[in-house]
Every structure is written in C-alpha cells, then in structure tokens.
Short mmCIF file of C-alpha atoms and ligand atoms in Angstrom, two decimals:
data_model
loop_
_atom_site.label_atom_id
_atom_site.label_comp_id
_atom_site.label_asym_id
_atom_site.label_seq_id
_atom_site.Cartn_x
_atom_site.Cartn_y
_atom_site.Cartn_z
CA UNK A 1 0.00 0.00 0.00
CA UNK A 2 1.28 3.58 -0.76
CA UNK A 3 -0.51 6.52 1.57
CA UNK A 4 0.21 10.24 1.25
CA UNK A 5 -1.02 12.93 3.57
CA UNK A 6 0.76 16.54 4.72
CA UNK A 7 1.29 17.61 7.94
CA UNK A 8 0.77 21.27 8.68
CA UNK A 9 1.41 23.08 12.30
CA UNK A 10 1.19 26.05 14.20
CA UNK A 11 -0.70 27.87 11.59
CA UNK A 12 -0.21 31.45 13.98
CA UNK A 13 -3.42 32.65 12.20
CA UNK A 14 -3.99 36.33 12.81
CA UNK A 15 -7.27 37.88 11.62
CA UNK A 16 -7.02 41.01 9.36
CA UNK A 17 -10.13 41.60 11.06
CA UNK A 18 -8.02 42.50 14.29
CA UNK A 19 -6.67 45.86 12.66
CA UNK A 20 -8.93 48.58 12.88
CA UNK A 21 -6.07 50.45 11.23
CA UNK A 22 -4.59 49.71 7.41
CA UNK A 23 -2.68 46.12 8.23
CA UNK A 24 -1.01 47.22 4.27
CA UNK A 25 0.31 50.20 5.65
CA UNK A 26 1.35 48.29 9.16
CA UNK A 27 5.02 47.74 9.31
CA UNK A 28 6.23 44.22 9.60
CA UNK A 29 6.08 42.87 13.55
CA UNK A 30 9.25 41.98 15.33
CA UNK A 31 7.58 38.64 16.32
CA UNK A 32 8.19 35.12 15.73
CA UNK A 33 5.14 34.65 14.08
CA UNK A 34 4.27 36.53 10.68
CA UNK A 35 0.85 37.97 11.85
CA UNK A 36 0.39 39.88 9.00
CA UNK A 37 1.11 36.78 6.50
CA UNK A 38 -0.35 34.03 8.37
CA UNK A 39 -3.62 34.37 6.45
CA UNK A 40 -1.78 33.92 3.02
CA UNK A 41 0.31 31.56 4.58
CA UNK A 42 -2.57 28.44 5.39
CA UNK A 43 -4.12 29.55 2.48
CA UNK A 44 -1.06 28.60 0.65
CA UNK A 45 -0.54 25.54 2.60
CA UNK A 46 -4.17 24.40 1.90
CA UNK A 47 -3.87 25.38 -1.40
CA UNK A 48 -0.84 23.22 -2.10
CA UNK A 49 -2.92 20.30 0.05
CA UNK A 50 -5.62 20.72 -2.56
CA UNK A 51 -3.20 20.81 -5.99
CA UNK A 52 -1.82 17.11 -5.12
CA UNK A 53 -3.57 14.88 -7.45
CA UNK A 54 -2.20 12.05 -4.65
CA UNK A 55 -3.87 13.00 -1.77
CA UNK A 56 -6.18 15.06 -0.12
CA UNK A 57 -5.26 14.31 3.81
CA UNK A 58 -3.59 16.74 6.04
CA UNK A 59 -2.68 16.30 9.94
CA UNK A 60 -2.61 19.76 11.73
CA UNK A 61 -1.18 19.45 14.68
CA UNK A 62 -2.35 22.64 16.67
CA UNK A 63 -2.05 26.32 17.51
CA UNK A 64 -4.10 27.12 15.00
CA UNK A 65 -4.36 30.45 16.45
CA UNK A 66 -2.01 33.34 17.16
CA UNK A 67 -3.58 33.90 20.46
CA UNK A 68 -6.94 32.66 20.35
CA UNK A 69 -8.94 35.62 18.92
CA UNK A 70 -12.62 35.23 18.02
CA UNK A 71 -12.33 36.64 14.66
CA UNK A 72 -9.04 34.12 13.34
CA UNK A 73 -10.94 31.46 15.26
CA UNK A 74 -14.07 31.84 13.00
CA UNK A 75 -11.79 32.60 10.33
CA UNK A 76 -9.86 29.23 10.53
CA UNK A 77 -13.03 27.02 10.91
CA UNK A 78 -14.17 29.22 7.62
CA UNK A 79 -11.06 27.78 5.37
CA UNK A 80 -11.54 24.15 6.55
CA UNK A 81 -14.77 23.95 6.11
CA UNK A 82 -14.23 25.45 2.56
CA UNK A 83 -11.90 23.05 2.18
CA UNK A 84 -13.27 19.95 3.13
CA UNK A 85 -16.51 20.61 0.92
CA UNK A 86 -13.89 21.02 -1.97
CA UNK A 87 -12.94 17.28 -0.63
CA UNK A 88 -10.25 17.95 1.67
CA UNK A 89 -9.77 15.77 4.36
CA UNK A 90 -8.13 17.25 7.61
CA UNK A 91 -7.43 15.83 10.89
CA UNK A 92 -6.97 18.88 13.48
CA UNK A 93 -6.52 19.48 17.04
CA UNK A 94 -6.25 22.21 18.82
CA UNK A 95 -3.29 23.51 21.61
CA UNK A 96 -2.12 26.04 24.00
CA UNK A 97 -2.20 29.20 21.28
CA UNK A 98 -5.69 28.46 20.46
CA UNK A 99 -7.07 29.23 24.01
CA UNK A 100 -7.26 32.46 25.83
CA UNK A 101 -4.38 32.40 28.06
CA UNK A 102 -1.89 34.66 26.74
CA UNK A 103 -2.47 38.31 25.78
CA UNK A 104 -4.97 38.78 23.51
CA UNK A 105 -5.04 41.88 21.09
CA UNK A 106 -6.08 43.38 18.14
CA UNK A 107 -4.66 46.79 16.67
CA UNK A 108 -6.35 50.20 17.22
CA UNK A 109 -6.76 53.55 14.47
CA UNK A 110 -2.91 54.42 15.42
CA UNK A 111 -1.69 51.40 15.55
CA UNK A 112 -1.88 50.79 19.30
CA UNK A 113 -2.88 47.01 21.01
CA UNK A 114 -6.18 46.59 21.76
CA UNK A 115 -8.26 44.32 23.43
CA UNK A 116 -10.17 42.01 20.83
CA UNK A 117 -12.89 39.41 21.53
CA UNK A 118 -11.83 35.62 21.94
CA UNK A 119 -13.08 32.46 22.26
CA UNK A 120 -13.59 30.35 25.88
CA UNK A 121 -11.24 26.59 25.09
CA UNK A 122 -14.14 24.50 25.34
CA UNK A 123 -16.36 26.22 22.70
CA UNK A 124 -12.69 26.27 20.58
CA UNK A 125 -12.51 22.39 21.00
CA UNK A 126 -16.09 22.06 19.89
CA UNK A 127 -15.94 24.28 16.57
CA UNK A 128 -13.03 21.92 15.58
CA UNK A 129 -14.84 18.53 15.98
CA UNK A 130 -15.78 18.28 12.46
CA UNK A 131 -12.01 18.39 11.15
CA UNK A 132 -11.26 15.93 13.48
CA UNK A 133 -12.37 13.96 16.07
CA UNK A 134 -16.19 13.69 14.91
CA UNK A 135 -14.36 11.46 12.10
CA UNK A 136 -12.94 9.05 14.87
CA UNK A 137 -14.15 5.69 15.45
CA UNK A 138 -12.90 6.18 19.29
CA UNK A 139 -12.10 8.48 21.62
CA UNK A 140 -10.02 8.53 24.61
CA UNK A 141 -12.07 9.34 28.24
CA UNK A 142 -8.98 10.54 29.78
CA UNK A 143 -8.31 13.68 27.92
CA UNK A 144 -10.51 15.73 25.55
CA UNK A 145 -7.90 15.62 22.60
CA UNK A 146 -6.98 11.99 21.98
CA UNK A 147 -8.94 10.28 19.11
CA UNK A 148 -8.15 7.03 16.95
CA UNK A 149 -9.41 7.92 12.95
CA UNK A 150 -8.60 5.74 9.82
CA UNK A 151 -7.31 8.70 7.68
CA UNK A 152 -6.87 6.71 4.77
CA UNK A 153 -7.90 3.07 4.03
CA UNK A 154 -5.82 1.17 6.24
CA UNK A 155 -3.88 3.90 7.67
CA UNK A 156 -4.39 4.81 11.07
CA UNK A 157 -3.83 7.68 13.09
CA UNK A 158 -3.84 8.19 16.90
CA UNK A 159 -3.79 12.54 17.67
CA UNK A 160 -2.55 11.87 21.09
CA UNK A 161 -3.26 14.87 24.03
CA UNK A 162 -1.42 15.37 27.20
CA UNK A 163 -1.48 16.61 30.73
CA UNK A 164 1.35 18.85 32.12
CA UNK A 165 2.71 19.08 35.57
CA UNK A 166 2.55 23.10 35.42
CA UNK A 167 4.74 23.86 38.39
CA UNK A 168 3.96 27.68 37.53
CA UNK A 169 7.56 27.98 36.07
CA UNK A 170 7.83 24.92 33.71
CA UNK A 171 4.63 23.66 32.18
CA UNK A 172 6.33 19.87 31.92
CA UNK A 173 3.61 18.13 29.45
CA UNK A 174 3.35 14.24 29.77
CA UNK A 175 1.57 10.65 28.90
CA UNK A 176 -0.36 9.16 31.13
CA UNK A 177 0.30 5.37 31.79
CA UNK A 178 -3.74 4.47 30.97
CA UNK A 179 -3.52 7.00 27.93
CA UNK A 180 -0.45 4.91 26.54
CA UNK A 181 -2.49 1.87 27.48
CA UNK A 182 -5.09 2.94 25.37
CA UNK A 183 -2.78 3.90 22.46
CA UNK A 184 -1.40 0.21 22.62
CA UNK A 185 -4.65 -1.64 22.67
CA UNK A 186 -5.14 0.53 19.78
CA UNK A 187 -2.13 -0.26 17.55
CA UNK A 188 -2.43 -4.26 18.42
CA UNK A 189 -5.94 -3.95 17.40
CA UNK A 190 -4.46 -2.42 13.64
CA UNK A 191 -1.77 -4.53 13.87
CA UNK A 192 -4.90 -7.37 13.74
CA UNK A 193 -6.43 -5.76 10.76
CA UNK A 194 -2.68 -5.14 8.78
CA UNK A 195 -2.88 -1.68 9.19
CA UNK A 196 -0.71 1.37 9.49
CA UNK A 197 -0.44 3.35 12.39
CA UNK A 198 1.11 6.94 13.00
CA UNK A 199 0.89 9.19 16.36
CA UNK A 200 0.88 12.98 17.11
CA UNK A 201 0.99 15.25 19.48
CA UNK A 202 1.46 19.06 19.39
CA UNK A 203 4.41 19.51 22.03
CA UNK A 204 7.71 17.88 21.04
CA UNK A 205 7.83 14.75 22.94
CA UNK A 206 11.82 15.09 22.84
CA UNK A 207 13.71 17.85 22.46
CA UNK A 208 14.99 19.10 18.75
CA UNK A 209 18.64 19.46 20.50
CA UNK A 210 20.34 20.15 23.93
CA UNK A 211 20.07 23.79 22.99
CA UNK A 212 15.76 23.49 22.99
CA UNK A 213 16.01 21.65 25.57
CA UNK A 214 17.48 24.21 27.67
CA UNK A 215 15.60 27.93 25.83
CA UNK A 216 12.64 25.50 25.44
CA UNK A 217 12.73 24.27 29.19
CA UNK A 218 9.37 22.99 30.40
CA UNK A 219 7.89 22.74 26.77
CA UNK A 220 9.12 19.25 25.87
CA UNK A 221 8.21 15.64 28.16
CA UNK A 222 10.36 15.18 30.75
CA UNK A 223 10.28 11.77 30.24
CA UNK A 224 10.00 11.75 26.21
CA UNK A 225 12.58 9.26 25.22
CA UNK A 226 11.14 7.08 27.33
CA UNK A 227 8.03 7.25 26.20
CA UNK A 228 9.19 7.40 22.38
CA UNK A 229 10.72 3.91 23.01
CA UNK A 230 7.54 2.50 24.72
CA UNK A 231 5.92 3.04 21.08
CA UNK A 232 8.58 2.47 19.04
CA UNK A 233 8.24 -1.06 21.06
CA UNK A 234 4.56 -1.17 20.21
CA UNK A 235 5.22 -0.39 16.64
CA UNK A 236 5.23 3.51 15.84
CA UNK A 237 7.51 4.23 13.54
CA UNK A 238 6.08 7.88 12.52
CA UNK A 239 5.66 11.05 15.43
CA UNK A 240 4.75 13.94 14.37
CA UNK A 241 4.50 17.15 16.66
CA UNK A 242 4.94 20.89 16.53
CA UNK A 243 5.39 24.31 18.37
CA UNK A 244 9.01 24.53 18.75
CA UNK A 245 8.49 26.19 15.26
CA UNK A 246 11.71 24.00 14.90
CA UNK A 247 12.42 21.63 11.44
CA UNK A 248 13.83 18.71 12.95
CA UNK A 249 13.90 14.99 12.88
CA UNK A 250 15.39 12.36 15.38
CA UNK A 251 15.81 9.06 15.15
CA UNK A 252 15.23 7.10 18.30
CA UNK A 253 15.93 3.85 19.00
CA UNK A 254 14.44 1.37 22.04
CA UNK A 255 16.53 -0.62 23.88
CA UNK A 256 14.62 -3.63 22.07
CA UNK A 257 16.54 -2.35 18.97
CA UNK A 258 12.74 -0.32 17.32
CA UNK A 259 13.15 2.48 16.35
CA UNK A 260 11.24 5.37 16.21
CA UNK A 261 11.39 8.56 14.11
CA UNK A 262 10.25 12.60 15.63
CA UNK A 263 9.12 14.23 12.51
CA UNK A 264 8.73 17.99 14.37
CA UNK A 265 7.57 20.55 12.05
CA UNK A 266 8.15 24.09 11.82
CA UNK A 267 5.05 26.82 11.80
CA UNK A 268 3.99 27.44 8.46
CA UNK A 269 3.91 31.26 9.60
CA UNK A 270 7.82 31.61 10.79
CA UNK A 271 11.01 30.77 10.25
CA UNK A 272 11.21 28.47 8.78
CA UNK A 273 7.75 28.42 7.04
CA UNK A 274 7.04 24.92 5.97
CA UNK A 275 5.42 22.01 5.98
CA UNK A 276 5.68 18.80 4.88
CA UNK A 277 4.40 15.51 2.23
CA UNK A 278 5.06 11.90 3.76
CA UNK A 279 4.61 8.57 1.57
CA UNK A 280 4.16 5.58 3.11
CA UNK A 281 5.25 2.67 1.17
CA UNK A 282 4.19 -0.71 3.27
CA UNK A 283 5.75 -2.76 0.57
CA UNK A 284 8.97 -1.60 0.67
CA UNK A 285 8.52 -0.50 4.49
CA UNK A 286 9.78 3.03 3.58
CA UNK A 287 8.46 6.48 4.27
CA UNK A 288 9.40 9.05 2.32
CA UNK A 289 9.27 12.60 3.93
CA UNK A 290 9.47 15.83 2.05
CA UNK A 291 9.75 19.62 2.87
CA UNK A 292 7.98 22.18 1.34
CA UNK A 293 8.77 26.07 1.68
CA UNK A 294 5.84 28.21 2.00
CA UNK A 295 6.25 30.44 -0.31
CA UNK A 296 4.02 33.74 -0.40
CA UNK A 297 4.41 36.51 -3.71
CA UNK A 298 4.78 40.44 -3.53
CA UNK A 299 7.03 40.69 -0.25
CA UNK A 300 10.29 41.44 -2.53
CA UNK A 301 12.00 38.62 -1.14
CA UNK A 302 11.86 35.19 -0.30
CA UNK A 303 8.78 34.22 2.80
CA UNK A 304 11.74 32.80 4.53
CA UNK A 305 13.79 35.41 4.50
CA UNK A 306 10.81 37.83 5.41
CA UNK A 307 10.09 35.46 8.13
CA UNK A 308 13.82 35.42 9.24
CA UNK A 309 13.52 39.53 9.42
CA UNK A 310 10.41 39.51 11.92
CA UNK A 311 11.80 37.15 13.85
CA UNK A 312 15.65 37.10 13.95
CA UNK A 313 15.76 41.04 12.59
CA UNK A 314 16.16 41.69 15.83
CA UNK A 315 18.90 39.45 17.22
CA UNK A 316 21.15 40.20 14.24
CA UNK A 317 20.94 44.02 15.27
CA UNK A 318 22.23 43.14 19.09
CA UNK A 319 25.98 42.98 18.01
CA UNK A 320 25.35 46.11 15.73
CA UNK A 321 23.64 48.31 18.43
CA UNK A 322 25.80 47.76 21.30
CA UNK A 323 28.42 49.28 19.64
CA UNK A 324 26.54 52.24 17.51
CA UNK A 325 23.00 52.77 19.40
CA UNK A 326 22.96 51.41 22.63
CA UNK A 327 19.54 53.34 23.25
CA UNK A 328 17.91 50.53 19.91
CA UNK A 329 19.75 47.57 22.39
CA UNK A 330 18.45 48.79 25.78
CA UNK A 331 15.09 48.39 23.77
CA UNK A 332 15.98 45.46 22.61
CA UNK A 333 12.15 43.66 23.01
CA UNK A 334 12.35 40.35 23.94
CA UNK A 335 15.68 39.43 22.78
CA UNK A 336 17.98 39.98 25.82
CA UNK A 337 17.59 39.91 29.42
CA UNK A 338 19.66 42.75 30.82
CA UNK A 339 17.26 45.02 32.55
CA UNK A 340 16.81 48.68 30.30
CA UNK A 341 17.81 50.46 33.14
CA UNK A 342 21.56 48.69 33.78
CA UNK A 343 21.87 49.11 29.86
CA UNK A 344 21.26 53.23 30.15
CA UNK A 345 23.34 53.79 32.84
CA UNK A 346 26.44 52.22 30.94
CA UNK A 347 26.63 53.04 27.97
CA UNK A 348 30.19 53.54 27.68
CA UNK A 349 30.54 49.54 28.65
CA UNK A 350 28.04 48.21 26.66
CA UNK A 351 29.80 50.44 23.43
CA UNK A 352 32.92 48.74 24.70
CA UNK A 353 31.78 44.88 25.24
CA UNK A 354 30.11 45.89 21.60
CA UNK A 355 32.84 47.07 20.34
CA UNK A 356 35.13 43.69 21.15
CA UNK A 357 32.53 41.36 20.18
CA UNK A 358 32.48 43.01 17.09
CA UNK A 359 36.30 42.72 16.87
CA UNK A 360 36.27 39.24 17.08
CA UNK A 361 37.72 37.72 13.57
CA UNK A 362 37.58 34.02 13.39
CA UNK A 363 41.82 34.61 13.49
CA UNK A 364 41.63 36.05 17.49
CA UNK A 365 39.31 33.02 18.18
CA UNK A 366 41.30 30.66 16.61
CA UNK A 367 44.59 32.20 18.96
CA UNK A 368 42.99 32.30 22.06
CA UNK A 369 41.59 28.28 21.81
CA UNK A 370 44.67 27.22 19.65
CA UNK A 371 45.46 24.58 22.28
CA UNK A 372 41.58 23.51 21.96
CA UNK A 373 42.07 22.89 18.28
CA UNK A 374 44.29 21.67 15.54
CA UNK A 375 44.25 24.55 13.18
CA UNK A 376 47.45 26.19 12.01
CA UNK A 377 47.40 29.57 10.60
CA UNK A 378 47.31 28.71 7.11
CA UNK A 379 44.05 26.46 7.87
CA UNK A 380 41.86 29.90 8.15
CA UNK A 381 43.26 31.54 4.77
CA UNK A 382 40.62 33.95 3.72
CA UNK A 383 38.59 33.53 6.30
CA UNK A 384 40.89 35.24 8.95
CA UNK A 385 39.50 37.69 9.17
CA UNK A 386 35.68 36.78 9.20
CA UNK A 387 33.51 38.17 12.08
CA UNK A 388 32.95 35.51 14.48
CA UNK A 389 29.59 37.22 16.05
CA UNK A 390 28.44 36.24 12.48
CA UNK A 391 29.43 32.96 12.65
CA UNK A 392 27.34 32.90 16.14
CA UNK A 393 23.95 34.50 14.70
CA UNK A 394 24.00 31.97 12.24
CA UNK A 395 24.16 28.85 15.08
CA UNK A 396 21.08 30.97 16.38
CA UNK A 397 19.51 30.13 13.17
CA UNK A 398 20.33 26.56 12.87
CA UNK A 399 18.34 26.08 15.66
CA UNK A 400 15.52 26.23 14.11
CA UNK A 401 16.29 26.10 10.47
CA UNK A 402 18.00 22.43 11.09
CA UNK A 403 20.10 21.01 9.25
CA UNK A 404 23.43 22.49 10.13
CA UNK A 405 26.44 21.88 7.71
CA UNK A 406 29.75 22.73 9.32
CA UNK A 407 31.45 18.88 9.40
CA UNK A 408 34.60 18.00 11.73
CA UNK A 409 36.96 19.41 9.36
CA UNK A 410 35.86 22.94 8.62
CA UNK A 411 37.47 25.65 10.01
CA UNK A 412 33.97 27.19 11.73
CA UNK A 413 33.63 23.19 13.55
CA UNK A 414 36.90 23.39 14.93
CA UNK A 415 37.17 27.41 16.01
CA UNK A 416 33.81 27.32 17.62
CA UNK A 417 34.18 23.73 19.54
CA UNK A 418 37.55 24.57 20.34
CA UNK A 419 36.27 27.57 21.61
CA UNK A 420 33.91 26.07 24.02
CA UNK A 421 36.31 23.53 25.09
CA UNK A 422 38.32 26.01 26.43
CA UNK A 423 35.40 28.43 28.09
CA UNK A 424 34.90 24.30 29.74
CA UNK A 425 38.40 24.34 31.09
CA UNK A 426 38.28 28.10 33.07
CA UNK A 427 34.83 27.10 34.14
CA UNK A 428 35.82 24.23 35.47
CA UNK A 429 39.02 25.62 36.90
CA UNK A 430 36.37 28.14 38.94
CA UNK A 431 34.86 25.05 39.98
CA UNK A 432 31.98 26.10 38.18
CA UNK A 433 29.68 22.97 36.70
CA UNK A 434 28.36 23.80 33.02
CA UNK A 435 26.20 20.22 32.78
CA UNK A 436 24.51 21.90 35.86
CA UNK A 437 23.86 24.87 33.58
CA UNK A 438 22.90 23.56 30.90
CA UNK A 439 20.22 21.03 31.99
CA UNK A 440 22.99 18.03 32.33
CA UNK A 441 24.86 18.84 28.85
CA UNK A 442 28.48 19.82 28.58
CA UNK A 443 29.02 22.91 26.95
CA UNK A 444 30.00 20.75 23.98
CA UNK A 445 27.16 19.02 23.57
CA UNK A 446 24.78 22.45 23.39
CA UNK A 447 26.98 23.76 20.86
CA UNK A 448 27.72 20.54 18.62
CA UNK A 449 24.24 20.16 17.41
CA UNK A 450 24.05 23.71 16.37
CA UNK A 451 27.38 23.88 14.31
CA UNK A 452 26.32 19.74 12.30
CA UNK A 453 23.46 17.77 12.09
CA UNK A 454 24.30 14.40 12.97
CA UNK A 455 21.18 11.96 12.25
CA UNK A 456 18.71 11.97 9.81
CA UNK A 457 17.90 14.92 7.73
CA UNK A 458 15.99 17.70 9.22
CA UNK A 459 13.95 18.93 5.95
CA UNK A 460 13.96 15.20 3.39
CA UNK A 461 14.58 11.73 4.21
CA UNK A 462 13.34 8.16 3.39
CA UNK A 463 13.27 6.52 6.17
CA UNK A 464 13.13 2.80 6.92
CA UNK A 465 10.09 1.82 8.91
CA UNK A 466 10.20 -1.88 9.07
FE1 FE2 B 1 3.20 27.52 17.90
FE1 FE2 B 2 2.20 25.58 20.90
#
C-alpha cells in the first residue's frame, strides 16, 4: 500500500479583522510569528494540500491560532470547512495558542494594542470537531484531545493529548500510563487488521537538540525518550508534533533495537515556514518525507527570509547596536535579558563589550583556543578575518532552520568547539559545573548540534520503517 497525507502546524493565524487600522500600511512585527502573512500563509498551505492529485489528507497538529482571537478562530473554521466541501480531508486538534491564556489583542486607528474578543477553550474544541475527532471511530475518556481515525484506508492515526505538571515555572507536558495503554490496545488492534499506524501530538515529545532543551525548558516531556521507546516497542515508527516552530527529525531507537522517528515541524507562519508531504510505502517499508517552503508573492524577497527579518531582525541588530545605538539595544524587546535600566546607565561599557565582540575575527578566536584545536594559521586563509559574532547569529539560526552543515573538518567546527572547550576548562578551573547549567549537557554538547546535524535529515529523508 502507498498513503500520502501533509502535515501542517502552528498555523499562527492572525485575523485582518483585528486591525482597525490599514494592516497594508502596518510595518512588519518583530515577532516570531508573521501575523500579518499568516492568512496567506494556510491559504497557501491548503492550497498546495488541494493541488496534489495524490492526496487530499492533512494532519494539523495545533495552535491554529495566534492567540486565540474570536475573529481568526471563526476565520480558521471558515477555510476548513471550505476546504473539506472542496474534498479535503483534515485531521486537526487544537493547543495552547488556540485558548485564551496569553495576551490577547487586536490593533487600534494608530496602531496601538487593543483588546479584541476571543473564544472560551471548550467552545474552541467544539468548533473543531468536524475536522477531526467527529471522524474518529474512538475516543479517549482521559483527555478531551486523543482520538483514533482511519485517515486513509488502512492507515491509522492516533492525535494523542497530554497533561502537564505546570509547576507555575515549567509547564512539563506528559503521557499518562492508561492514555499509553489505550494507544497500545489501539495499535495491536491495527496490527490485527494489517494496518498502518502513525501518532501525534502538538508539544515535542523530545527535544529538537540540547540547545531546545534548555531555551525551550518545560515545553518538551520530561520523560519523552522514554516514552518514544515504549511506542517504538509497540510499533510507531512515525511522530509527528509541533510548536518549537523547529524543522527537525530524530531518530530514536528502544533498547529492544525499534526504532522510532520525531518528525517535528516548523510553523507554516515563521522561520522556517514549511510544511511537509510523507509517503508511506508498506511494501517496501519506507516512508518518504518531504519539505515544502511556504512560499508567499509580492514581499520582494523570499517568505523565509521575510520570516527570518520579523523574527531574527532583531537578534542580528544586538551585536550592531551595542556598539553604535545602545539606546535601539536597551530596547531590545524580547531578545535579551539585561534590565533597560543597567543598559542606560552604561553606555560607555556596553559600546565597549560591543565594540570587542564586534572585533572578534575568526583569526583572534582561533589564537585564544589554539590549544583547543588543531588549526594552524594557514588552515583559516581567507577567512581570517571573518567576524565571528556572524558565525554565532547563524548557530542561532540553525536552531531552528536544522540542518546544520559545518562537518569535523571545517574551520567554523573546529574554532567554535575549540572555543567552548576552552570556556569548559576556566569554568571548570572556577569550579563552576556547566552540565549543571545547561540542563545536564556539557558545553559541547549544546553547541555541537548547532554547528552539524548528525542523524537523519531535518527537511527530506526516506526513512526505513520496518
Ligand atoms: Fe506555535
Ligand atoms: Fe504551541
């Protein structure tokens, strides 16, 4: 049997509705999400759903919403319906964007935040049923998420809902021992029948890398790769999830020798905006999965790189500003935690610390962790003199683009590791503990994943799912 579907997440959609002012005229948001495109952006998505003469079956995996506004709620529900009378077929869920529990605005005449109307979560769960879980054939008791649906003759897909330890700091999201009970009565009962089974959730059960893991603290299971093995034992070989807005995909292997693969998604609204097309080939026990850029018309440049703007605009300007316009860094929104106030009332440091980080060639890196590394001066040629600060926005980036490409023997691999192995030394020379920094990972291992992506790839792979 060969079965196609797409899987879509964090859709971010932002009502124009929400602008009593001209959104054309608005300037583009220094957010992680591209409120202004998001609209275009599912459109495309379901648009490119709807092209495929193969299939017409698309998993969304949640936060539909930017914040849970009424008017992108009705908005959403609108499209799908739209689409499933054209003959879509989606499988949806909602999650924690879709509810009202973070601010929730829409934009006055000048431009200012306003309040805007929004939608309680249990009349949001209910408007959703009909792209969903009023096509199950069960339903879990436990939770009001979880549903079992046969998405496409034979293949069978458990969307799989949570419950979180919220300990007020870290919201620490995690299976229940009667829901996985459930899910494996489930898959034997397929496994009966010779079907297919896939699983979903919309948090990433594991964490993309150590770096996640640590900025992302509290969003991924604590006990994940436990749990990952318990169904790759039972027979999973697909997971798909969302909101890191990360591309990634892990390979996980029991200790039974299954193995298991984390197909995590970015948002179709940031960057990186994608989504994805899997085949599943039971004949040759191979899925195929592909990446697709969302790509949107009349922005003068790529969605991606508009996407990258919004979101990492901001960060690229830090290095920038600290030396030239300290006031821009103080007001810095969201991107550093140095209080304004300390920033104001130093400016001449802050112009200073700018003005060395800025210094920093790949050549003065490469000197002061020479006896972390094995370059020789030659090694660097024309990239001596190469900002290093660059080389660090762009590690910023990999963590969420995926895929990075610097192997063991490039000169960025070996400055940057060496780098850190040093920074390990003096900290451990001040007896200071960086795995008790950095959530149990050596300095190393943060950084490694950042600088080459060891495992399957993030964006296209066939995988074997025997
Ligand atoms: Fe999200
Ligand atoms: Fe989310």
């Amino acid at each position: 049997m060969i079965y196609s579907f797409y899987h879509i997440t964090d859709v971010h959609y932002y009502s124009k509705r929400n602008f009593a002012c001209d959104w054309r005229t608005f300037p583009q948001p220094n957010s992680q999400v591209c409120i202004l495109k998001s609209e275009e952006a599912f459109k495309k998505a379901l648009e490119t759903v709807e092209a495929d003469k193969d299939t017409s079956t698309v998993i969304i995996t949640g936060d539909l919403t930017n914040h849970g506004e009424s008017y992108s709620h009705e908005e959403v529900r609108n499209l799908l319906q739209k689409f499933t009378e054209g003959g879509g077929n989606p499988y949806v869920y909602t999650d924690n964007h879709d509810y009202p529990y973070f601010p929730i605005y829409g934009y006055g005449e000048n431009g200012e935040k306003v309040p805007t109307e929004h939608l309680p979560e249990k009349e949001v769960k209910e408007m959703y049923r009909p792209y969903g879980r009023d096509k199950a054939f069960d339903t879990y008791e436990g939770d009001d998420t979880t549903y079992i649906a046969e998405i496409l003759p034979g293949l069978y897909y458990i969307a799989m809902g949570y419950c979180a330890e919220d300990d007020e700091e870290y919201y620490n999201p995690y299976f229940t021992d009667e829901l996985m009970n459930w899910v494996k009565g489930h898959i034997e009962k397929v496994k009966e029948k010779g079907g297919t089974v896939i699983c979903s959730t919309h948090r990433p059960v594991i964490a993309p890398s150590p770096a996640y893991a640590i900025v992302g603290k509290g969003h991924c299971f604590p006990d994940g790769e436990r749990r990952m093995k318990e169904l790759a034992d039972m027979g999973i070989r697909l997971f798909f999830s969302g909101h890191s807005h990360i591309q990634c995909m892990k390979e996980i292997t029991s200790e039974k020798g299954n193995r298991i693969y984390s197909v995590q998604t970015s948002s179709i609204a940031a960057f990186p905006p994608k989504m994805r097309k899997i085949t599943i080939d039971t004949d040759k026990a191979t899925a195929d999965i592909k990446t697709i850029d969302i790509e949107l018309s009349g922005l003068g440049m790529s969605f991606t790189e508009y996407a990258k703007k919004g979101f990492l605009g901001i960060i690229e300007k830090i290095p920038y500003n600290m030396e030239h316009d300290v006031e821009a860094f103080a007001n810095t929104d969201g991107g550093i935690s140095v209080p304004k106030d300390l920033i104001l009332k130093h400016p001449k440091t802050v112009m200073f610390l700018g003005r060395k980080l800025n210094g920093l060639t790949y050549a003065k890196v490469a000197k002061f962790s020479k006896k972390y590394h094995d370059l020789k001066e030659n090694d660097l040629a024309d990239k001596k003199d190469k900002k290093f600060v660059d080389l660090v926005l762009e590690l910023v980036t990999n963590l969420y683009r995926g895929n990075a490409s610097y192997s063991h023997d490039t000169v960025e691999y070996k400055i940057t590791m060496g780098t850190f192995r040093k920074i390990e030394k003096l900290l451990s020379v001040l007896r200071i503990d960086s795995k008790k920094l950095l959530n149990g990972y050596s300095l190393e291992e943060f950084i490694e994943p950042l600088l080459y992506k060891n495992g399957p790839d993030d964006d296209n792979a066939t995988v074997d799912i025997k």
